[in-house]
XYZ file of C-alpha atoms in Angstrom:
757
model
C 125.279 130.463 124.520
C 127.117 130.457 121.172
C 127.818 127.125 119.446
C 131.283 128.455 118.548
C 132.090 128.509 122.290
C 131.307 124.816 122.812
C 134.314 122.712 123.771
C 134.936 118.984 124.031
C 133.403 118.115 120.649
C 135.169 116.422 117.726
C 137.074 119.024 115.654
C 134.861 120.704 113.084
C 131.531 120.005 114.784
C 130.921 123.535 116.158
C 131.671 124.962 112.712
C 129.253 122.497 111.130
C 126.512 123.558 113.531
C 127.109 127.191 112.608
C 126.924 126.322 108.913
C 123.503 124.735 109.591
C 122.316 128.031 111.029
C 122.663 126.966 114.663
C 124.761 129.881 115.889
C 123.189 130.077 119.318
C 121.689 127.375 121.508
C 118.026 127.432 122.450
C 117.485 128.164 126.176
C 116.777 124.493 127.116
C 119.895 123.410 125.184
C 122.045 126.003 126.926
C 120.619 124.922 130.282
C 121.503 121.297 129.480
C 125.102 122.253 128.624
C 125.362 124.233 131.860
C 124.057 121.141 133.695
C 127.134 119.237 132.490
C 125.925 117.009 129.649
C 129.235 117.539 127.835
C 131.174 116.480 130.944
C 129.322 113.208 131.419
C 126.499 114.309 133.709
C 123.146 112.513 133.396
C 120.097 114.597 132.581
C 116.344 114.390 132.019
C 115.230 117.005 129.470
C 111.468 117.502 129.747
C 110.742 120.075 127.050
C 108.129 120.557 124.320
C 108.297 119.065 120.834
C 110.497 121.053 118.395
C 112.497 122.660 121.212
C 115.794 121.058 120.295
C 115.908 117.846 122.318
C 117.827 115.984 119.597
C 120.710 118.477 119.668
C 120.971 117.995 123.447
C 121.413 114.282 122.758
C 123.933 114.894 119.970
C 126.083 117.177 122.127
C 126.131 114.569 124.901
C 126.929 111.661 122.545
C 129.581 113.455 120.493
C 131.367 114.796 123.570
C 131.233 111.323 125.192
C 132.845 109.712 122.140
C 135.503 112.446 122.026
C 136.099 112.482 125.802
C 136.436 108.720 126.196
C 138.672 108.203 123.132
C 136.891 105.108 121.953
C 133.790 105.600 124.043
C 130.497 104.527 122.582
C 127.044 106.132 122.594
C 123.654 104.454 122.261
C 120.474 106.218 121.140
C 117.309 104.278 122.084
C 114.130 104.992 120.107
C 110.589 103.642 120.567
C 109.871 102.945 116.872
C 111.755 101.347 113.979
C 110.771 104.199 111.666
C 112.294 106.664 114.108
C 115.526 104.631 114.188
C 116.022 105.077 110.442
C 115.214 108.780 110.694
C 117.722 109.346 113.498
C 120.464 107.317 111.794
C 120.112 109.467 108.681
C 120.253 112.580 110.873
C 123.369 111.447 112.757
C 125.238 110.331 109.639
C 126.198 113.931 108.924
C 128.796 113.527 111.683
C 130.621 110.759 109.821
C 132.830 113.278 108.003
C 134.149 114.227 111.457
C 135.195 110.665 112.231
C 132.018 109.512 113.998
C 130.696 106.191 112.662
C 126.975 105.447 112.977
C 125.103 102.125 112.995
C 121.454 101.124 113.372
C 119.984 97.857 114.631
C 116.270 97.089 114.981
C 115.569 93.460 113.979
C 116.775 89.882 114.553
C 116.373 89.415 118.291
C 118.723 86.415 118.308
C 121.765 88.430 117.222
C 124.498 89.781 119.478
C 125.168 92.557 116.956
C 128.940 92.118 117.075
C 129.397 94.305 113.990
C 128.108 97.257 116.017
C 131.286 97.126 118.109
C 133.018 99.159 115.398
C 130.458 101.997 115.551
C 130.732 105.099 117.729
C 127.021 105.933 117.787
C 124.399 103.170 117.655
C 120.665 103.715 117.121
C 118.313 100.924 118.214
C 114.837 100.255 119.561
C 114.465 99.420 123.252
C 113.448 95.838 122.342
C 116.614 95.407 120.293
C 118.818 96.787 123.064
C 117.152 94.425 125.538
C 117.836 91.483 123.213
C 121.467 92.567 122.738
C 121.941 92.520 126.511
C 120.347 89.049 126.698
C 122.602 87.779 123.910
C 125.730 89.118 125.588
C 126.816 91.784 123.101
C 130.344 92.535 124.411
C 130.330 96.195 123.350
C 127.462 96.975 125.743
C 130.036 97.250 128.542
C 131.897 99.900 126.513
C 128.967 102.329 126.495
C 129.738 105.685 128.033
C 126.509 107.467 127.080
C 122.966 106.263 126.457
C 120.108 108.447 125.249
C 116.509 107.356 125.863
C 114.259 109.189 123.412
C 110.587 109.618 124.370
C 111.327 108.261 127.862
C 107.782 109.131 128.962
C 106.761 105.974 127.066
C 107.737 103.943 130.146
C 104.082 104.665 130.885
C 103.043 102.526 127.885
C 101.753 99.122 129.017
C 103.261 97.367 125.992
C 106.674 98.952 125.436
C 107.243 100.709 128.737
C 108.517 97.808 130.879
C 111.148 96.903 128.271
C 112.563 100.435 128.230
C 112.466 100.603 132.022
C 114.248 97.289 132.602
C 116.743 97.924 129.788
C 117.839 101.222 131.320
C 118.180 99.501 134.707
C 120.366 96.779 133.149
C 122.566 99.221 131.248
C 123.183 101.206 134.427
C 123.996 97.993 136.301
C 126.509 96.928 133.612
C 128.039 100.416 133.388
C 127.962 102.054 136.850
C 129.357 105.339 135.476
C 127.023 105.436 132.479
C 125.768 108.852 131.436
C 122.016 108.737 130.805
C 120.256 111.423 128.782
C 116.483 110.986 128.898
C 114.431 113.055 126.440
C 110.793 113.525 127.311
C 107.720 115.482 126.460
C 106.545 117.773 129.232
C 105.162 115.386 131.871
C 103.714 115.841 135.315
C 106.493 114.082 137.260
C 109.744 114.684 135.386
C 111.446 115.145 138.774
C 110.505 111.564 139.725
C 111.956 110.226 136.464
C 115.151 112.204 137.134
C 115.349 110.780 140.663
C 115.053 107.246 139.246
C 117.926 107.860 136.828
C 120.079 109.803 139.327
C 120.018 112.624 136.817
C 119.735 116.378 136.730
C 116.570 117.922 135.334
C 115.924 120.562 132.697
C 112.232 121.354 132.566
C 111.054 124.052 130.189
C 107.977 125.230 128.321
C 110.066 127.254 125.863
C 109.479 126.727 122.144
C 111.304 128.291 119.187
C 107.921 129.066 117.633
C 104.893 130.318 119.537
C 102.167 127.711 119.881
C 98.605 128.890 120.308
C 96.158 126.239 121.456
C 92.424 126.624 121.295
C 88.999 125.274 120.430
C 87.001 125.975 117.267
C 83.333 126.564 117.955
C 80.815 128.307 115.724
C 82.795 130.463 113.315
C 85.945 131.134 115.324
C 88.904 129.602 117.124
C 89.010 130.632 120.791
C 92.630 130.535 121.958
C 94.090 129.928 125.402
C 95.422 133.497 125.558
C 91.898 134.923 125.218
C 92.257 135.899 121.554
C 90.016 134.772 118.724
C 90.543 133.965 115.065
C 87.576 133.993 112.743
C 87.268 130.829 110.656
C 83.694 130.726 109.365
C 82.052 127.438 108.453
C 79.780 127.722 105.438
C 76.395 126.004 105.316
C 76.962 122.276 104.699
C 80.734 122.608 105.270
C 82.613 120.666 107.954
C 84.757 122.392 110.582
C 87.853 120.456 109.534
C 87.509 121.469 105.884
C 87.071 125.136 106.848
C 90.174 125.046 109.059
C 92.297 123.307 106.400
C 91.137 125.781 103.753
C 91.980 128.681 106.060
C 95.501 127.290 106.562
C 95.984 126.845 102.817
C 95.047 130.492 102.243
C 98.129 131.417 104.281
C 100.363 128.898 102.503
C 100.466 126.527 105.465
C 99.904 122.789 105.915
C 97.587 120.936 108.285
C 97.824 117.753 110.313
C 94.438 116.265 111.273
C 94.244 113.668 114.053
C 91.301 111.250 114.020
C 90.531 108.148 116.068
C 90.576 105.287 113.542
C 92.067 104.142 110.262
C 88.719 104.273 108.528
C 88.183 107.854 109.664
C 91.688 108.816 108.535
C 91.012 107.497 105.029
C 87.534 109.038 104.837
C 88.769 112.428 106.066
C 91.648 112.439 103.569
C 89.241 111.653 100.750
C 87.000 114.583 101.713
C 89.879 117.011 102.266
C 91.484 116.104 98.936
C 88.730 118.206 97.380
C 89.938 121.174 99.458
C 93.664 120.787 98.765
C 93.151 120.049 95.068
C 92.004 123.620 94.470
C 95.189 125.052 95.990
C 97.783 123.168 93.889
C 100.063 124.729 91.293
C 100.724 123.000 87.971
C 104.207 122.031 89.116
C 102.842 120.536 92.343
C 100.265 118.532 90.368
C 103.023 117.036 88.230
C 105.168 116.176 91.259
C 102.177 114.686 93.085
C 101.270 112.586 90.046
C 104.774 111.065 90.126
C 104.512 110.487 93.876
C 101.112 108.817 93.432
C 102.581 106.388 90.913
C 105.412 105.547 93.293
C 102.856 104.891 96.049
C 100.876 102.576 93.743
C 104.041 100.565 93.137
C 104.576 99.838 96.823
C 101.733 97.329 97.102
C 99.034 95.782 94.940
C 96.470 96.268 97.722
C 93.538 98.649 97.344
C 95.110 100.755 100.112
C 97.869 101.771 97.684
C 95.352 102.940 95.112
C 93.247 104.742 97.727
C 96.310 106.541 99.076
C 97.569 107.376 95.573
C 94.211 108.886 94.605
C 94.209 111.396 97.470
C 97.952 112.083 97.228
C 97.490 113.150 93.592
C 95.232 115.894 94.973
C 97.596 116.999 97.745
C 96.131 115.071 100.698
C 97.117 111.831 102.452
C 96.200 109.480 105.269
C 98.663 107.875 107.667
C 98.102 104.875 109.941
C 99.660 101.580 111.005
C 97.920 99.657 108.216
C 100.143 101.299 105.604
C 103.343 99.664 104.441
C 106.484 101.327 105.877
C 107.353 102.651 102.418
C 103.908 104.250 102.164
C 104.428 106.041 105.469
C 107.932 107.169 104.538
C 106.785 108.648 101.212
C 103.885 110.485 102.849
C 106.037 111.875 105.672
C 108.739 113.077 103.255
C 106.278 114.785 100.900
C 104.504 116.421 103.854
C 107.787 117.765 105.234
C 108.551 119.122 101.753
C 105.111 120.814 101.740
C 104.075 118.955 98.618
C 101.279 117.197 100.508
C 99.147 119.886 102.129
C 97.182 117.871 104.689
C 97.706 114.513 106.397
C 94.871 112.779 108.261
C 96.447 110.502 110.846
C 95.755 108.255 113.782
C 97.581 109.237 117.015
C 100.609 107.022 116.208
C 102.007 109.825 114.047
C 102.411 111.982 117.157
C 104.908 109.499 118.654
C 108.179 111.114 117.696
C 108.173 111.078 113.877
C 109.285 114.449 112.511
C 106.117 115.771 110.842
C 105.431 119.344 111.966
C 102.768 121.521 110.323
C 101.362 125.062 110.504
C 98.122 123.918 112.067
C 97.236 120.756 114.002
C 93.554 119.854 114.177
C 92.577 117.341 116.860
C 89.242 116.312 115.368
C 88.610 113.275 117.581
C 89.490 113.390 121.268
C 87.845 110.063 122.109
C 88.665 106.618 120.756
C 87.300 103.133 121.266
C 88.792 101.191 124.172
C 87.628 97.606 124.650
C 88.661 97.436 128.313
C 86.929 100.747 128.997
C 83.842 99.440 127.214
C 83.333 102.259 124.755
C 84.728 105.592 123.577
C 87.343 106.790 126.036
C 88.848 110.310 126.172
C 92.503 110.522 125.167
C 94.894 111.377 127.968
C 96.289 114.890 128.243
C 99.865 113.930 127.366
C 98.751 112.282 124.132
C 96.776 115.354 123.047
C 99.660 117.655 123.997
C 101.982 115.476 121.877
C 99.654 115.992 118.917
C 99.429 119.726 119.541
C 103.224 119.927 119.754
C 103.446 119.057 116.055
C 102.227 122.578 115.213
C 104.842 125.019 113.946
C 107.865 124.272 111.763
C 111.050 126.060 112.903
C 112.383 128.168 110.044
C 109.200 127.765 107.994
C 106.214 128.842 110.072
C 105.852 132.161 111.931
C 103.716 130.390 114.545
C 101.883 127.137 115.189
C 98.227 126.573 115.977
C 96.651 123.548 117.622
C 92.873 123.372 117.469
C 90.307 121.039 119.028
C 86.748 120.974 117.690
C 83.503 121.618 119.590
C 79.895 121.500 118.402
C 78.483 123.395 121.358
C 79.542 125.751 124.137
C 79.518 123.060 126.832
C 81.935 120.883 124.833
C 84.189 123.888 124.251
C 84.356 124.523 127.999
C 85.059 120.828 128.620
C 87.907 120.770 126.083
C 89.551 123.808 127.653
C 89.363 122.214 131.096
C 90.293 118.703 129.998
C 93.143 119.501 127.579
C 94.018 123.126 126.831
C 94.535 124.289 130.405
C 95.345 120.879 131.907
C 98.773 119.647 133.000
C 99.916 116.344 131.460
C 99.587 113.233 133.581
C 102.411 111.768 135.608
C 104.377 108.912 134.038
C 103.707 105.642 135.887
C 105.633 102.384 135.619
C 103.763 99.399 134.173
C 106.408 96.863 135.184
C 104.417 95.105 137.913
C 101.936 93.623 135.430
C 102.473 89.854 135.277
C 102.888 89.597 131.459
C 105.710 92.162 131.580
C 107.375 90.464 134.527
C 107.392 86.991 132.908
C 109.837 87.872 130.182
C 111.949 90.357 132.126
C 112.295 88.228 135.229
C 113.457 85.208 133.205
C 115.906 87.427 131.322
C 117.195 88.857 134.608
C 118.050 85.352 135.813
C 119.279 83.986 132.454
C 121.515 87.023 131.848
C 123.160 86.680 135.248
C 121.783 89.844 136.834
C 120.370 87.846 139.750
C 120.534 84.231 141.011
C 118.170 84.376 143.981
C 114.783 85.755 144.904
C 116.450 88.451 146.987
C 118.812 89.255 144.125
C 115.864 89.659 141.761
C 114.124 92.031 144.166
C 117.378 93.936 144.645
C 117.719 94.363 140.859
C 114.112 95.491 140.578
C 114.893 98.196 143.127
C 116.717 99.937 140.249
C 113.489 100.391 138.299
C 111.081 103.318 138.129
C 108.444 101.071 139.680
C 110.488 100.794 142.868
C 111.042 104.572 142.888
C 107.289 105.142 142.702
C 106.205 102.454 145.160
C 106.451 102.437 148.929
C 107.330 98.972 150.154
C 107.957 95.727 148.334
C 104.627 93.968 148.860
C 103.224 94.207 145.322
C 106.625 93.556 143.725
C 107.196 90.480 145.913
C 103.732 89.132 145.144
C 104.187 89.388 141.363
C 107.769 88.094 141.540
C 106.730 84.986 143.473
C 103.828 84.235 141.110
C 106.065 84.578 138.052
C 108.854 82.468 139.568
C 106.343 79.698 140.258
C 105.154 79.848 136.635
C 108.712 79.737 135.266
C 109.607 76.773 137.483
C 106.474 74.773 136.612
C 107.197 75.223 132.901
C 110.828 74.200 133.217
C 112.445 77.581 132.493
C 114.138 77.989 135.903
C 115.304 75.655 138.650
C 115.337 76.453 142.351
C 117.592 74.755 144.838
C 117.757 76.120 148.321
C 117.875 79.869 147.924
C 119.433 79.889 144.462
C 117.628 80.295 141.154
C 119.117 79.395 137.757
C 117.784 79.330 134.233
C 117.551 75.890 132.655
C 118.939 75.220 129.194
C 115.558 75.806 127.617
C 115.101 78.886 129.819
C 118.321 80.354 128.423
C 117.090 79.620 124.899
C 113.710 81.265 125.509
C 115.381 84.378 126.896
C 117.878 84.545 124.035
C 115.081 84.154 121.461
C 113.295 87.098 123.118
C 110.114 85.105 123.636
C 107.472 85.677 126.249
C 107.839 82.507 128.389
C 104.096 81.926 127.972
C 104.606 81.914 124.182
C 107.398 79.382 124.575
C 105.260 77.173 126.810
C 102.396 77.277 124.276
C 104.744 76.381 121.417
C 106.428 73.555 123.311
C 103.113 72.047 124.428
C 101.758 72.289 120.889
C 104.791 70.658 119.301
C 104.725 67.862 121.864
C 101.095 67.184 120.904
C 102.003 66.572 117.248
C 101.014 63.196 115.836
C 102.914 62.866 112.557
C 104.115 65.880 110.551
C 102.366 69.142 111.419
C 100.820 71.085 108.535
C 101.662 74.750 107.878
C 98.182 75.798 109.030
C 98.620 73.889 112.289
C 101.963 75.582 112.915
C 100.654 79.007 111.953
C 97.727 78.548 114.320
C 100.088 77.464 117.090
C 102.243 80.597 116.918
C 99.142 82.767 116.472
C 97.864 81.526 119.849
C 100.877 82.999 121.651
C 100.887 86.354 123.491
C 103.626 87.544 121.110
C 101.241 87.561 118.110
C 98.601 90.252 117.805
C 95.574 88.358 116.549
C 93.053 89.649 114.042
C 89.698 90.663 115.488
C 86.680 88.457 114.961
C 84.159 90.643 113.177
C 80.416 90.167 112.835
C 79.797 86.832 111.136
C 83.378 85.590 111.673
C 82.486 83.298 114.574
C 80.293 81.104 112.380
C 82.825 81.108 109.514
C 85.817 80.147 111.625
C 83.906 77.720 113.841
C 83.083 75.795 110.680
C 86.718 76.003 109.523
C 87.911 74.949 112.986
C 85.980 71.661 112.932
C 86.679 71.095 109.229
C 90.437 71.221 109.849
C 90.533 70.243 113.512
C 92.927 67.362 112.845
C 95.594 69.876 111.745
C 95.377 72.054 114.855
C 97.935 71.378 117.574
C 96.119 71.081 120.880
C 92.553 70.603 122.055
C 89.818 72.897 120.807
C 88.308 74.772 123.802
C 84.648 74.285 124.609
C 82.291 76.590 122.723
C 80.693 77.341 126.099
C 83.972 78.923 127.251
C 83.394 82.113 125.281
C 86.738 83.805 125.955
C 88.948 80.789 125.245
C 86.954 79.751 122.179
C 86.942 83.289 120.732
C 90.722 83.503 121.241
C 91.129 80.142 119.494
C 89.074 81.353 116.512
C 90.873 84.721 116.361
C 94.160 82.799 116.189
C 92.679 80.627 113.439
C 91.649 83.685 111.428
C 95.181 85.079 111.769
C 96.649 81.700 110.794
C 94.390 81.542 107.739
C 95.759 84.909 106.599
C 99.265 83.461 106.867
C 98.218 80.319 104.997
C 96.741 82.463 102.208
C 99.960 84.462 102.020
C 102.028 81.269 101.836
C 99.687 79.969 99.109
C 100.431 82.975 96.869
C 97.063 84.649 97.265
C 97.536 88.241 96.112
C 98.092 90.937 98.688
C 95.095 92.840 97.324
C 92.831 89.834 97.915
C 94.248 89.243 101.403
C 93.753 92.847 102.519
C 90.199 92.769 101.195
C 89.364 89.344 102.649
C 90.607 90.127 106.161
C 89.912 93.869 106.278
C 93.539 94.814 106.958
C 96.196 97.007 105.345
C 99.528 96.090 103.709
C 101.325 97.125 106.893
C 99.229 94.668 108.906
C 100.058 91.835 106.505
C 103.740 92.629 106.719
C 103.589 92.813 110.510
C 101.846 89.440 110.808
C 104.311 87.811 108.408
C 107.376 89.196 110.190
C 106.056 88.147 113.603
C 105.223 84.657 112.290
C 108.737 84.331 110.826
C 110.272 85.200 114.175
C 107.996 82.865 116.175
C 108.427 79.961 113.742
C 112.189 80.462 113.845
C 111.983 80.265 117.619
C 109.754 77.171 117.369
C 112.340 75.509 115.103
C 115.083 76.104 117.680
C 112.920 74.883 120.554
C 111.946 71.751 118.606
C 115.604 71.028 117.884
C 116.767 71.597 121.435
C 114.010 69.393 122.861
C 114.484 66.777 120.105
C 110.803 66.859 119.181
C 111.332 65.709 115.576
C 109.382 68.574 113.989
C 112.234 70.914 113.066
C 112.069 70.231 109.314
C 108.319 70.854 109.059
C 108.616 74.035 111.123
C 111.511 75.276 108.970
C 109.529 74.730 105.762
C 106.461 76.502 107.162
C 108.703 79.400 108.174
C 110.268 79.631 104.705
C 106.891 79.530 103.010
C 105.538 82.399 105.087
C 108.824 84.292 104.726
C 108.713 84.189 100.922
C 104.933 84.008 100.531
C 105.056 81.006 98.188
C 103.896 77.430 97.722
C 106.305 74.615 98.465
C 107.552 74.215 94.876
C 108.815 77.813 94.742
C 110.911 77.776 97.910
C 114.199 77.238 96.097
C 113.600 80.007 93.553
C 112.074 82.536 95.950
C 115.155 82.293 98.167
C 117.309 83.929 95.499
C 117.841 87.581 96.352
C 115.825 89.785 94.019
C 113.341 87.099 92.950
C 110.440 87.155 95.425
C 107.035 85.525 95.131
C 105.772 86.968 91.824
C 108.940 86.621 89.817
C 109.414 83.120 91.211
C 105.968 82.117 89.941
C 106.624 83.602 86.488
C 109.966 81.827 86.232
C 108.458 78.533 87.392
C 105.636 78.706 84.858
C 108.263 79.378 82.169
C 110.022 76.126 83.107
C 112.752 77.655 85.298
C 112.020 75.733 88.490
C 115.175 75.964 90.616
C 118.410 77.807 91.285
C 120.171 75.271 89.103
C 117.787 76.119 86.244
C 118.544 79.822 86.704
C 122.229 79.050 86.272
C 121.679 76.958 83.148
C 118.413 77.991 81.428
C 118.270 79.903 78.153
C 118.621 83.587 78.942
C 115.798 84.573 76.611
C 113.401 82.376 78.597
C 114.529 83.985 81.866
C 114.292 87.477 80.412
C 110.837 86.793 79.025
C 109.615 85.586 82.423
C 111.015 88.772 83.955
C 109.087 90.926 81.476
C 112.149 91.898 79.454
C 113.845 93.783 82.283
C 117.529 93.250 81.606
C 118.945 94.885 84.734
C 116.650 92.864 86.966
C 117.572 89.652 85.129
C 121.307 90.392 85.350
C 121.083 91.160 89.063
C 119.195 87.922 89.763
C 121.601 85.830 87.680
C 124.538 87.429 89.451
C 122.950 86.647 92.837
C 122.405 82.995 91.886
C 126.038 82.642 90.770
C 125.672 82.407 86.995
C 129.075 82.744 85.367
C 127.979 85.202 82.704
C 124.901 87.137 83.902
C 125.032 89.673 81.071
C 121.886 90.143 78.967
C 123.606 92.277 76.313
C 123.015 89.817 73.484
C 119.434 88.927 74.421
C 116.544 90.546 72.541
C 114.481 92.147 75.306
C 111.478 92.983 73.094
C 111.195 89.479 71.722
C 111.696 87.997 75.162
C 109.059 90.179 76.818
C 106.483 89.190 74.247
C 107.171 85.511 74.484
C 105.572 84.609 77.772
C 102.361 84.921 79.718
C 101.877 85.089 83.424
C 101.228 81.724 84.956
C 99.213 81.137 88.040
C 97.747 78.520 90.273
C 94.163 77.612 89.414
C 91.569 79.473 91.433
C 93.914 82.126 92.832
C 93.945 85.782 91.874
C 97.355 87.363 91.587
C 95.902 90.825 92.129
C 96.938 94.167 90.718
C 100.439 95.338 89.991
C 101.498 92.274 88.033
C 102.653 94.249 85.044
C 104.776 96.648 87.031
C 108.350 96.181 88.111
C 107.223 97.100 91.633
C 106.901 93.591 93.037
C 104.179 94.444 95.486
C 104.758 91.643 97.951
C 106.666 91.113 101.157
C 108.868 88.513 99.536
C 110.289 91.238 97.351
C 111.202 93.534 100.221
C 113.886 91.127 101.395
């Protein structure tokens, strides 16, 4: 099917596709068009990675906007990083009159500004929160795309996507749903749930050969072999990467932990270093410096060192900017190998010539040891092999040390069909939040109404009878009533005022109950540590692990600062409860360090985390403390001011005296400290202080100083008449006694979360 023959799209779009080299649709794309996606028909597209799923979505969305004359399309993604990537991809349609917006944060917002956009990209959590907050444009949707819909199988994110799709279809009975999925075992069942057609295909634009390396060769699924000898003392992975480099290709290596990703990248940097041209070395040196400027943590330096040699690691402990730089340089073939944890396989566009699945087991606490990855996850990794337009083929290789393991890998992964997608909605933690939201948002006002709504979910499609659903529903309703979030009278159920607030704030009701109980237990003004510990005890905060030796350390800290903690310390004989209490305390201590201006480098070293982990903890704490402030105000608990200050301190990463300064856009924690030590202690001082003093504190950077002065409202922010050299030499960096500011102080890259805002 020729793109020039497509009808129903905004004028100019077919021509644009042709100019991009898309003159003919791939077979799965053509099948989707024939199934009616451009006439409003719903569809599940279960096709391999790199087979053109995104264009299927674009054709559906663009034709919906054109067909409806004011219709609106929503593209739901599982990850924030993917939202930014898709927005950038869709923005090329703006010259044809299609406006694009993205929304991923602030769960309390109704996103009214999005009403003016034709195509909206958002995470499933954000869409769920928009529905809860009554975004009026939701009812105007004519098309919704669910990317990576197989993730309904994920115990954490899956229920939100499942319930959100059910709500959107309830609000818009004629809604067109396009669900994009990897090849799964029960795509027909997913299509039945969504009342959609099904396109299922194994077609790929580039041949993918999958096999197992054993001895000195790769044994492929088609019976062929490729010789890749492993020299004495050499590792299989290094031999495979070197072999790929010899052909001018890149490699993606999947390992099972962050530590292994970093160690593998360090080893493989010695392999890639030998293959670099002089021009690539220069470009990589610049990239390495940019990576160092992202954060003052050791992780930045470690990543920069391997990047300078053409290798990289990629995991959730990296700052988002780290990950973005690595992904971009890998796509541009500047970085030759990336060693990643499995998260990179979840939809981010990072194809390579060869994928090496080094580790096919990873630690699982519930399993009690190293557990084999599921087939779908390994197939997702393998699907990253082969770049359309760049690679003649793709290869995905698992590693075996002996013949028995090779046979096992062929049976377990290479020849195996991916598992069926199963709903995780019936788990009680998932039901707490979604059941309250169902009542608070007006989707149901009785037990029977709730069960009727739940009949729209995948869980109901996959389950015979209501018994399990009724059992979980009744248990959750009892919990919500006992904690004052819903009221029951006769057969009707309604959310209370506080229940509406909890739903709007996007809190797990158990988190809200923990926060409310803690705030009610306050005697006097709570301290920041007490508040941080309170929100770290909630299910909405991922706590740091207690490592060997931590129990003794944090038990001592617990009793030393027990008077600050909100609630009763569990008995040490209750191992689970006490360990959870201490893990929350460790997480709270990280937040207290951050809010006390301890350097990011020292924090990452002290707690064994990465810059991305610090940022994640801080952002989650901000959200939970903001929710705690609203709950305290609504319940008139008298702690709102203390909660607000604790929130601001963790938001900016500063001590109390810097709150005013750090709140100025462009200042952040490090610049605020320098200004304060130079005698500029407030916004008012910034508007009145001698410019040379300000410029000196800002290391002589005139543009930065002018931007900050403009943001604070200074009448004349210009630094034209100020001597930058004299100013830069006239100050020293101040600091609080006993605290290390860490690396990166002399650079303009303010390596702290406060400076990302």
